[in-house]
Coordinates of C-alpha atoms in Angstrom, one line a residue:
M1 CA -29.4 11.1 80.6
K2 CA -30.7 13.3 77.7
A3 CA -30.3 11.6 74.3
G4 CA -30.1 13.1 70.8
L5 CA -31.2 10.6 68.2
Y6 CA -29.5 11.1 64.8
I7 CA -31.2 9.5 61.8
R8 CA -30.0 9.6 58.2
V9 CA -30.9 7.8 55.0
S10 CA -30.1 8.2 51.3
T11 CA -32.6 7.2 48.6
D12 CA -30.4 4.4 47.4
E13 CA -29.8 3.0 50.9
Q14 CA -33.5 3.0 51.6
A15 CA -34.2 1.1 48.4
K16 CA -31.4 -1.5 48.8
H17 CA -31.1 -2.0 52.6
G18 CA -34.3 -0.8 54.1
F19 CA -32.7 1.9 56.2
S20 CA -35.9 3.9 56.2
I21 CA -36.5 6.9 58.5
R22 CA -39.4 5.2 60.2
A23 CA -37.5 2.0 60.9
Q24 CA -34.5 3.8 62.4
K25 CA -36.7 6.1 64.5
D26 CA -38.7 3.1 65.9
K27 CA -35.6 1.1 66.8
L28 CA -33.7 4.1 68.3
T29 CA -36.7 5.1 70.4
K30 CA -37.1 1.6 71.8
F31 CA -33.3 1.5 72.6
A32 CA -33.3 4.8 74.4
T33 CA -36.4 3.7 76.4
S34 CA -34.6 0.5 77.4
Q35 CA -31.7 2.5 78.6
D36 CA -34.0 4.8 80.6
W37 CA -32.8 7.8 78.6
D38 CA -34.8 10.9 78.0
I39 CA -35.2 11.7 74.3
E40 CA -34.2 15.4 73.9
D41 CA -34.8 15.6 70.1
Y42 CA -34.7 13.7 66.8
Y43 CA -32.3 14.9 64.1
I44 CA -33.5 13.5 60.8
E45 CA -31.6 13.8 57.5
E46 CA -33.5 12.3 54.5
G47 CA -31.8 11.8 51.1
V48 CA -28.5 13.2 52.3
S49 CA -25.1 11.7 51.8
A50 CA -22.6 11.2 54.7
K51 CA -19.6 12.2 52.5
D52 CA -19.1 15.4 54.6
M53 CA -20.5 17.2 57.6
L54 CA -22.4 19.9 55.7
R55 CA -25.8 18.7 56.8
P56 CA -28.5 20.9 58.4
E57 CA -29.7 18.5 61.1
L58 CA -26.2 17.4 62.0
S59 CA -25.2 21.1 62.5
R60 CA -28.2 21.7 64.6
M61 CA -27.3 18.7 66.8
F62 CA -23.8 20.0 67.2
E63 CA -25.2 23.3 68.5
D64 CA -27.3 21.4 71.0
I65 CA -24.3 19.5 72.2
K66 CA -22.4 22.7 72.7
T67 CA -25.2 24.2 74.8
G68 CA -25.4 21.1 77.0
K69 CA -28.9 19.9 75.8
I70 CA -27.6 16.5 74.9
D71 CA -25.6 14.0 77.0
V72 CA -25.4 11.1 74.5
V73 CA -25.7 10.8 70.7
L74 CA -27.5 7.7 69.6
V75 CA -27.4 6.4 66.0
Y76 CA -28.6 3.2 64.3
K77 CA -25.2 2.5 62.8
L78 CA -21.9 4.4 62.8
D79 CA -22.1 5.1 59.0
R80 CA -25.4 6.9 59.7
I81 CA -23.4 9.9 61.1
T82 CA -20.1 9.7 59.1
R83 CA -18.1 7.6 56.7
S84 CA -14.9 9.7 57.0
V85 CA -12.1 9.0 59.5
R86 CA -11.2 12.7 59.6
D87 CA -14.8 13.7 60.3
L88 CA -15.1 11.0 63.0
Y89 CA -12.1 12.4 64.8
N90 CA -13.7 15.9 64.7
I91 CA -17.0 14.5 66.0
L92 CA -15.4 12.6 68.8
D93 CA -13.3 15.6 69.8
L94 CA -16.4 17.8 69.9
L95 CA -18.2 15.2 72.1
E96 CA -15.3 14.9 74.5
Q97 CA -15.0 18.7 74.8
H98 CA -18.6 18.9 75.9
N99 CA -18.7 15.7 78.0
C100 CA -21.1 14.0 75.5
K101 CA -21.1 10.3 74.8
F102 CA -21.7 8.3 71.6
K103 CA -23.6 5.1 71.1
S104 CA -24.6 2.9 68.2
A105 CA -27.8 0.9 68.7
T106 CA -26.7 -2.1 66.5
E107 CA -22.9 -2.1 67.2
V108 CA -20.8 -2.4 70.3
Y109 CA -19.2 1.1 70.5
D110 CA -18.3 2.8 73.7
T111 CA -16.5 6.1 73.7
T112 CA -15.8 6.1 77.4
S113 CA -12.6 4.0 77.1
A114 CA -9.4 4.3 75.0
I115 CA -10.0 0.8 73.5
G116 CA -13.5 1.7 72.5
R117 CA -12.3 4.9 70.8
M118 CA -9.6 2.9 68.9
F119 CA -12.2 0.3 67.8
I120 CA -14.6 2.9 66.5
T121 CA -11.8 4.7 64.6
L122 CA -10.9 1.4 62.9
V123 CA -14.4 0.7 61.8
A124 CA -14.7 4.2 60.4
S125 CA -11.5 3.6 58.5
F126 CA -13.1 0.6 56.8
A127 CA -16.3 2.6 56.1
Q128 CA -14.2 5.3 54.4
F129 CA -12.3 2.7 52.4
E130 CA -15.5 1.0 51.2
R131 CA -16.9 4.4 50.1
E132 CA -13.7 5.3 48.2
N133 CA -13.5 1.8 46.7
L134 CA -17.1 2.0 45.6
G135 CA -16.5 5.3 43.9
E136 CA -13.5 3.8 42.0
R137 CA -15.6 0.8 40.9
V138 CA -18.4 3.1 39.8
R139 CA -16.0 5.2 37.8
M140 CA -14.4 2.2 36.1
G141 CA -17.8 0.8 35.4
M142 CA -18.9 4.1 33.7
E143 CA -15.7 4.1 31.6
R144 CA -16.3 0.6 30.5
M145 CA -19.9 1.6 29.4
M146 CA -18.4 4.4 27.4
E147 CA -16.0 2.1 25.7
E148 CA -18.9 -0.1 24.7
G149 CA -20.7 2.8 23.2
K150 CA -23.3 3.2 26.0
F151 CA -24.1 6.6 27.5
T152 CA -23.6 6.8 31.3
G153 CA -26.6 9.1 31.8
G154 CA -26.9 12.8 32.7
I155 CA -27.8 15.6 30.4
S156 CA -27.8 14.7 26.8
P157 CA -25.8 17.0 24.5
F158 CA -27.8 19.4 22.3
G159 CA -28.9 17.6 19.1
Y160 CA -29.4 14.2 20.8
H161 CA -31.7 12.5 23.3
Y162 CA -31.2 9.4 25.5
N163 CA -32.6 6.1 24.5
K164 CA -33.1 4.3 27.8
E165 CA -33.6 0.8 26.4
A166 CA -30.4 0.8 24.3
K167 CA -28.6 3.2 26.7
T168 CA -27.4 5.2 23.7
L169 CA -27.6 8.7 22.3
V170 CA -29.7 9.1 19.2
I171 CA -30.2 12.2 17.0
D172 CA -33.1 14.5 17.9
D173 CA -34.3 15.7 14.5
D174 CA -35.6 19.1 15.7
E175 CA -32.5 20.0 17.6
A176 CA -30.3 18.7 14.9
Q177 CA -31.9 21.1 12.4
V178 CA -31.1 24.0 14.7
L179 CA -27.5 22.7 15.2
R180 CA -26.9 22.5 11.4
L181 CA -28.3 26.1 11.1
I182 CA -25.8 27.3 13.7
F183 CA -22.8 25.8 12.0
D184 CA -23.9 26.9 8.5
S185 CA -24.5 30.5 9.7
Y186 CA -21.2 30.7 11.4
M187 CA -19.3 29.2 8.4
R188 CA -21.0 31.8 6.1
G189 CA -19.4 34.7 7.9
L190 CA -21.6 35.5 10.8
G191 CA -20.0 35.8 14.2
E192 CA -21.2 34.1 17.4
E193 CA -23.4 37.0 18.4
R194 CA -24.9 37.5 14.9
T195 CA -25.5 33.8 14.6
A196 CA -27.4 33.8 18.0
K197 CA -29.5 36.8 16.7
K198 CA -30.3 35.0 13.5
V199 CA -31.3 31.7 15.3
N200 CA -33.5 33.7 17.7
Q201 CA -35.2 35.7 14.9
M202 CA -36.1 32.4 13.2
G203 CA -38.0 31.4 16.4
H204 CA -35.6 28.7 17.7
T205 CA -34.8 28.5 21.4
T206 CA -32.4 26.5 23.5
R207 CA -33.6 23.2 25.1
N208 CA -34.5 25.1 28.3
G209 CA -36.7 27.5 26.3
T210 CA -34.3 30.5 26.6
T211 CA -32.9 32.7 23.8
W212 CA -29.5 31.9 22.2
T213 CA -26.5 33.9 23.2
G214 CA -22.9 34.2 21.9
K215 CA -21.8 31.9 24.7
T216 CA -24.4 29.1 24.0
I217 CA -23.5 29.3 20.3
R218 CA -19.8 29.0 21.2
D219 CA -20.5 25.9 23.3
I220 CA -22.2 24.3 20.3
L221 CA -19.5 25.2 17.9
T222 CA -16.7 23.8 20.1
N223 CA -18.4 20.6 21.1
P224 CA -17.1 17.6 19.0
V225 CA -20.3 15.7 19.6
A226 CA -21.8 17.4 16.5
A227 CA -19.3 15.4 14.4
G228 CA -20.0 12.2 16.4
H229 CA -17.3 12.4 19.1
L230 CA -18.4 12.5 22.7
R231 CA -16.3 14.4 25.3
W232 CA -16.6 12.7 28.7
G233 CA -14.4 12.5 31.8
G234 CA -11.5 14.5 30.2
E235 CA -11.5 12.1 27.2
V236 CA -12.9 12.3 23.7
Y237 CA -14.6 9.1 22.5
R238 CA -14.5 9.2 18.7
N239 CA -17.4 8.0 16.6
F240 CA -19.5 7.5 19.7
V241 CA -22.7 8.7 18.2
D242 CA -24.1 9.3 14.7
P243 CA -22.7 12.7 13.4
I244 CA -25.0 15.6 12.7
I245 CA -22.4 17.4 10.6
S246 CA -19.4 16.1 8.8
E247 CA -15.9 15.9 10.3
D248 CA -14.7 18.3 7.7
Q249 CA -17.3 21.0 8.5
F250 CA -16.5 20.7 12.2
Q251 CA -12.7 21.0 11.6
Q252 CA -13.3 24.0 9.3
C253 CA -15.4 25.7 11.9
L254 CA -12.6 25.2 14.5
K255 CA -10.1 26.5 12.0
L256 CA -12.3 29.5 11.3
R257 CA -12.6 30.3 15.0
E258 CA -8.9 30.0 15.5
S259 CA -8.2 32.3 12.6
R260 CA -10.5 34.9 14.0
R261 CA -8.7 34.8 17.4
E262 CA -5.3 35.0 15.7
M263 CA -6.3 37.8 13.4
S264 CA -4.4 41.0 14.3
P265 CA -6.4 43.7 16.1
R266 CA -6.0 46.1 13.2
A267 CA -7.3 43.5 10.7
A268 CA -10.1 42.4 12.9
G269 CA -11.0 45.9 14.2
P270 CA -13.7 48.2 12.9
S271 CA -13.2 49.1 9.2
H272 CA -15.2 50.6 6.4
Y273 CA -12.9 49.1 3.8
P274 CA -13.5 45.3 3.4
F275 CA -10.6 44.8 0.9
S276 CA -7.9 46.6 2.9
G277 CA -5.1 44.2 3.9
I278 CA -5.6 41.8 1.0
L279 CA -6.0 44.0 -2.1
K280 CA -2.7 44.4 -4.0
C281 CA -1.7 46.6 -7.0
G282 CA -1.5 44.7 -10.3
R283 CA 1.3 47.0 -11.5
C284 CA 3.8 47.2 -8.6
G285 CA 2.5 44.6 -6.1
A286 CA 2.1 47.1 -3.3
A287 CA -0.9 47.2 -1.0
L288 CA -4.0 49.3 -1.8
K289 CA -5.2 51.4 1.1
G290 CA -8.8 52.4 1.7
Q291 CA -9.7 56.1 1.7
Y292 CA -12.7 58.2 1.1
R293 CA -13.5 61.6 -0.5
V294 CA -16.3 63.9 0.5
G295 CA -18.9 65.0 -2.1
R296 CA -20.7 68.2 -2.5
V297 CA -23.0 69.7 0.1
K298 CA -26.6 68.4 -0.2
E299 CA -29.7 70.4 0.4
D300 CA -30.0 69.0 4.0
G301 CA -26.4 70.1 4.7
S302 CA -24.9 66.6 4.6
R303 CA -22.2 65.3 2.3
S304 CA -21.8 61.9 0.7
K305 CA -18.7 59.9 1.2
F306 CA -17.2 57.9 -1.7
K307 CA -14.9 55.0 -0.7
H308 CA -11.9 54.1 -2.9
Y309 CA -8.6 52.4 -2.8
V310 CA -5.2 53.9 -3.6
C311 CA -1.8 52.3 -4.2
T312 CA 0.5 53.0 -1.3
K313 CA 3.4 53.6 -3.8
A314 CA 1.4 55.9 -6.1
R315 CA 1.8 58.8 -3.6
G316 CA 5.6 58.9 -4.1
G317 CA 5.3 58.5 -7.8
S318 CA 6.7 55.0 -7.8
C319 CA 3.5 53.6 -9.4
D320 CA 1.0 55.1 -11.9
F321 CA -2.0 53.1 -10.7
K322 CA -4.9 55.5 -10.2
Q323 CA -7.3 55.2 -7.3
I324 CA -10.2 52.8 -7.8
S325 CA -13.7 53.0 -6.3
D326 CA -14.9 50.4 -3.8
T327 CA -17.9 49.8 -6.0
V328 CA -15.7 48.8 -8.9
V329 CA -13.5 46.5 -6.7
N330 CA -16.6 44.9 -5.3
D331 CA -18.1 44.2 -8.7
V332 CA -15.0 42.7 -10.4
F333 CA -14.3 40.7 -7.3
L334 CA -17.7 39.0 -7.3
K335 CA -17.4 38.5 -11.1
R336 CA -14.1 36.7 -10.5
L337 CA -15.7 34.5 -7.8
N338 CA -18.5 33.5 -10.0
Q339 CA -16.0 32.5 -12.8
D340 CA -14.0 30.5 -10.3
L341 CA -17.2 28.8 -9.1
K342 CA -18.0 27.7 -12.6
D343 CA -14.4 26.4 -13.1
Y344 CA -14.5 24.4 -9.8
Q345 CA -18.0 23.1 -10.7
T346 CA -16.7 21.9 -14.1
A347 CA -13.8 20.1 -12.3
L348 CA -16.2 18.6 -9.8
D349 CA -18.4 17.2 -12.6
K350 CA -15.3 15.5 -14.1
E351 CA -14.2 14.0 -10.9
K352 CA -17.6 12.7 -9.6
D353 CA -16.8 9.1 -10.6
A354 CA -13.3 9.2 -9.1
Q355 CA -14.6 10.8 -5.8
Q356 CA -16.8 7.8 -5.1
E357 CA -13.8 5.8 -4.0
V358 CA -12.3 6.6 -0.6
S359 CA -8.8 8.2 -1.0
N360 CA -5.7 6.7 0.5
I361 CA -5.4 9.6 2.8
E362 CA -8.9 9.0 4.2
K363 CA -8.1 5.3 4.7
E364 CA -4.9 6.1 6.5
T365 CA -6.7 8.7 8.7
R366 CA -9.3 6.1 9.8
Y367 CA -6.6 3.6 10.5
L368 CA -4.6 6.1 12.7
E369 CA -7.8 7.1 14.5
A370 CA -8.6 3.4 15.2
Q371 CA -5.1 2.9 16.7
I372 CA -5.5 6.0 18.9
N373 CA -8.8 4.6 20.2
K374 CA -7.2 1.2 20.9
I375 CA -4.5 3.0 23.0
Q376 CA -7.2 4.8 25.0
S377 CA -9.0 1.6 25.6
R378 CA -5.8 -0.2 26.6
K379 CA -4.9 2.5 29.1
R380 CA -8.1 1.7 31.0
K381 CA -7.4 -2.0 30.9
W382 CA -4.1 -1.4 32.6
Q383 CA -5.8 0.6 35.3
L384 CA -8.3 -2.2 35.8
A385 CA -5.5 -4.8 35.9
Y386 CA -3.7 -2.8 38.6
A387 CA -6.9 -2.5 40.6
D388 CA -7.3 -6.2 40.4
E389 CA -3.6 -6.6 41.5
A390 CA -2.8 -8.4 38.2
I391 CA 0.1 -6.0 37.6
T392 CA 2.3 -3.9 39.9
L393 CA 2.4 -0.2 40.2
E394 CA 5.7 -0.1 38.3
E395 CA 4.3 -2.2 35.5
L396 CA 1.3 0.2 35.3
K397 CA 3.6 3.2 35.0
E398 CA 5.8 1.5 32.4
R399 CA 2.9 0.4 30.2
T400 CA 1.2 3.8 30.6
A401 CA 4.4 5.6 29.5
E402 CA 4.7 3.3 26.5
D403 CA 1.1 4.0 25.5
R404 CA 1.5 7.8 26.0
E405 CA 4.6 7.8 23.7
A406 CA 2.7 5.8 21.0
H407 CA -0.3 8.1 21.4
E408 CA 1.9 11.2 20.8
I409 CA 3.5 9.6 17.7
L410 CA 0.1 8.6 16.2
T411 CA -1.4 12.0 16.9
K412 CA 1.5 13.7 15.2
Q413 CA 1.1 11.4 12.2
L414 CA -2.6 12.1 12.1
D415 CA -2.1 15.9 12.2
E416 CA 0.5 15.7 9.4
L417 CA -1.8 13.5 7.3
K418 CA -4.7 16.0 7.6
Q419 CA -2.4 18.8 6.4
E420 CA -1.6 16.8 3.3
Q421 CA -5.2 17.0 2.1
P422 CA -5.6 19.5 -0.7
D423 CA -6.9 22.9 0.2
A424 CA -8.5 23.4 -3.2
D425 CA -10.7 20.4 -3.1
P426 CA -13.5 20.9 -5.7
V427 CA -16.3 19.9 -3.4
Y428 CA -15.1 22.2 -0.6
M429 CA -14.5 25.1 -3.0
V430 CA -17.9 24.8 -4.7
D431 CA -19.7 24.8 -1.4
A432 CA -17.5 27.6 0.0
L433 CA -17.8 29.9 -3.0
T434 CA -21.5 29.3 -3.3
D435 CA -22.1 30.3 0.4
F436 CA -19.7 33.2 0.0
I437 CA -21.5 34.7 -3.0
E438 CA -25.0 34.1 -1.7
N439 CA -24.3 35.7 1.7
W440 CA -22.0 38.6 0.6
H441 CA -24.7 41.2 0.3
E442 CA -26.1 40.4 3.7
L443 CA -22.9 41.3 5.5
D444 CA -21.8 44.7 6.7
D445 CA -18.4 46.1 5.9
Q446 CA -16.8 44.7 9.0
E447 CA -18.2 41.2 8.5
K448 CA -17.1 41.4 4.9
K449 CA -13.6 42.2 5.9
I450 CA -13.4 39.4 8.5
T451 CA -14.7 36.9 6.0
L452 CA -12.2 38.0 3.3
Q453 CA -9.3 37.8 5.8
L454 CA -10.3 34.2 6.6
F455 CA -11.1 33.1 3.1
V456 CA -8.7 35.0 0.8
E457 CA -4.9 35.4 1.0
R458 CA -4.7 38.2 -1.6
V459 CA -6.5 39.8 -4.5
V460 CA -4.4 41.5 -7.2
I461 CA -6.3 44.1 -9.3
D462 CA -5.5 46.3 -12.3
A463 CA -7.6 48.8 -14.2
E464 CA -7.5 51.1 -17.2
D465 CA -6.0 54.5 -16.6
R466 CA -9.1 56.6 -17.4
R467 CA -11.5 57.6 -14.7
G468 CA -15.0 56.3 -14.7
T469 CA -18.1 58.3 -15.4
K470 CA -21.7 58.1 -14.4
T471 CA -22.6 56.5 -17.7
Q472 CA -19.5 54.3 -18.1
L473 CA -17.7 52.7 -15.2
R474 CA -14.0 52.3 -15.3
Q475 CA -12.9 48.9 -16.5
A476 CA -11.0 46.8 -14.0
W477 CA -10.0 43.1 -13.7
I478 CA -8.6 40.7 -11.2
T479 CA -5.3 39.4 -12.3
D480 CA -4.8 37.0 -9.5
I481 CA -6.6 35.7 -6.4
V482 CA -5.2 33.3 -3.8
Y483 CA -7.6 31.4 -1.5
K484 CA -6.6 30.2 1.9

C-alpha cells in the first residue's frame, strides 16, 4: 500500500507542544514501516495554520490522491490535517471517491467503517470547537488588556512607539514633531495635497521611508490617537495614550474637513476672487461679485487684468456703491484682522487669571466622557459573564439594550455640551487670527477663498465714492465682520 505522509506544524505549536517537523517525520516513517507500507511522498507544511485548506502541500497531496499515487493518508494527529468539520467532510469525501484511506498514527481512527467515520467526525467537531473557543478567549483577553491601558501589539500608530516592558504606547518625539506640523499646516489653510508637499519639502518621510501623499495625510488627520484616543476593534478607547495635540485642535481639524466637504461646488471650485460669496455691500447689504477689467496693450502684446468687486444691485441702479479693487479689499480686510487680533489679545490678557480654573463645561464634559467609558467597559463585562454562563442570553440582551440607550443619551448630552462652548474664545481667536494673518500671503487665490469660506461668515465693506489714483488709493473700511 502506498502511503502519503502529511506533516504540519505552526510556530506556536512547535514551541508549546513539541510537534516539530522532525519528530513527526520520524514517528510517521516508523509507523508506515511497521505496517509494511511504501512511502510514496512526504507532504510537509511548516508554520502554516489548519484553519482552512489553502495550503500548498495539502493541495499537492490531493492531486496525488486523484491520480492514484496514494492509497492511504497518514498523519500524526487528526488536527494536523484539519480543525474544521466542514473541511473534514470534504477530505473524507475526496478520499472515498478515489478509494483512499485515512489513518492517524497516535489515534484510533479507521475510515473503512461507518462507526469509524462517525467517530472521526465527532473528534473533528471538538477540535473546531476548541479553535473557536480559543479565538473567543484571545479576543476577550485582548479587550481586557485595552481596558487596562495596555496595547495588544501590532503596528504602533504614527507618533508613538511600543514599550515592551510596560506594554504601552509612548510618544515618539521625532514622529510627534511631524504630526504636529501636519495638523498645524492643515489648520492654516493648506489642503491635504499641499500639506503633503510641504512636509516632503521639509525632508520628512513616513515611517516606511516613503513620501507623504494626500491619503497618508488624511489618515493622520482623521486618526483620534493624536488627541490620545486609540481606535481598536471598532471601538475608540478615550485617553488611552498621552496626546500629541489638544482635543480642541483635533476637533477643529475634523470640523474643518467636514466644512470643506459640505462646501458647495461653486464656492469650493476654482476662483480668482477670494472674497466672492462672503463680501457684502455696506450700503444695501447685497453681495459683491468679482469681475476684472483689461488694461492697455503692452509692448509684448499682452494685457494686464485688474480684479475688482461690484455690488450686484448697482447694475440696476438700486445702489450707488462703486466698484472697488481687490487690492483695496485685501488691504482693509487684513487691517481689520490685525485690529481684531489686538482686541482679542487684550481680552485674553485680562482673563488669564480666570482661565487658570477649569470651567464648569469642561468638568461636565470630562464627567460625561467617564460615564461613556464605564458603559463601554460594562458591555464587555456582560459578554464575559455570558461566556462564563453567569447570566443568560436574554439577560445579556436586556442589559446590552439598557447600556446602549444610556450610551446614546450621554453621547447626545456630550454633543450638546460641546456646542455650548463659546465660539469666540479669546485663546482660540488669538491663535486662529495669528495663523490666518501669517499665512495669508503664502496662499493662492483658491486657497484664500477656501480659508475665508471656513473662517468668516461675512465681511461688510463700504468706501468713499471717489475713485482711487496711482498716488492716492480709495479709502475703504470694514463696517462688520462675522467669524464662524
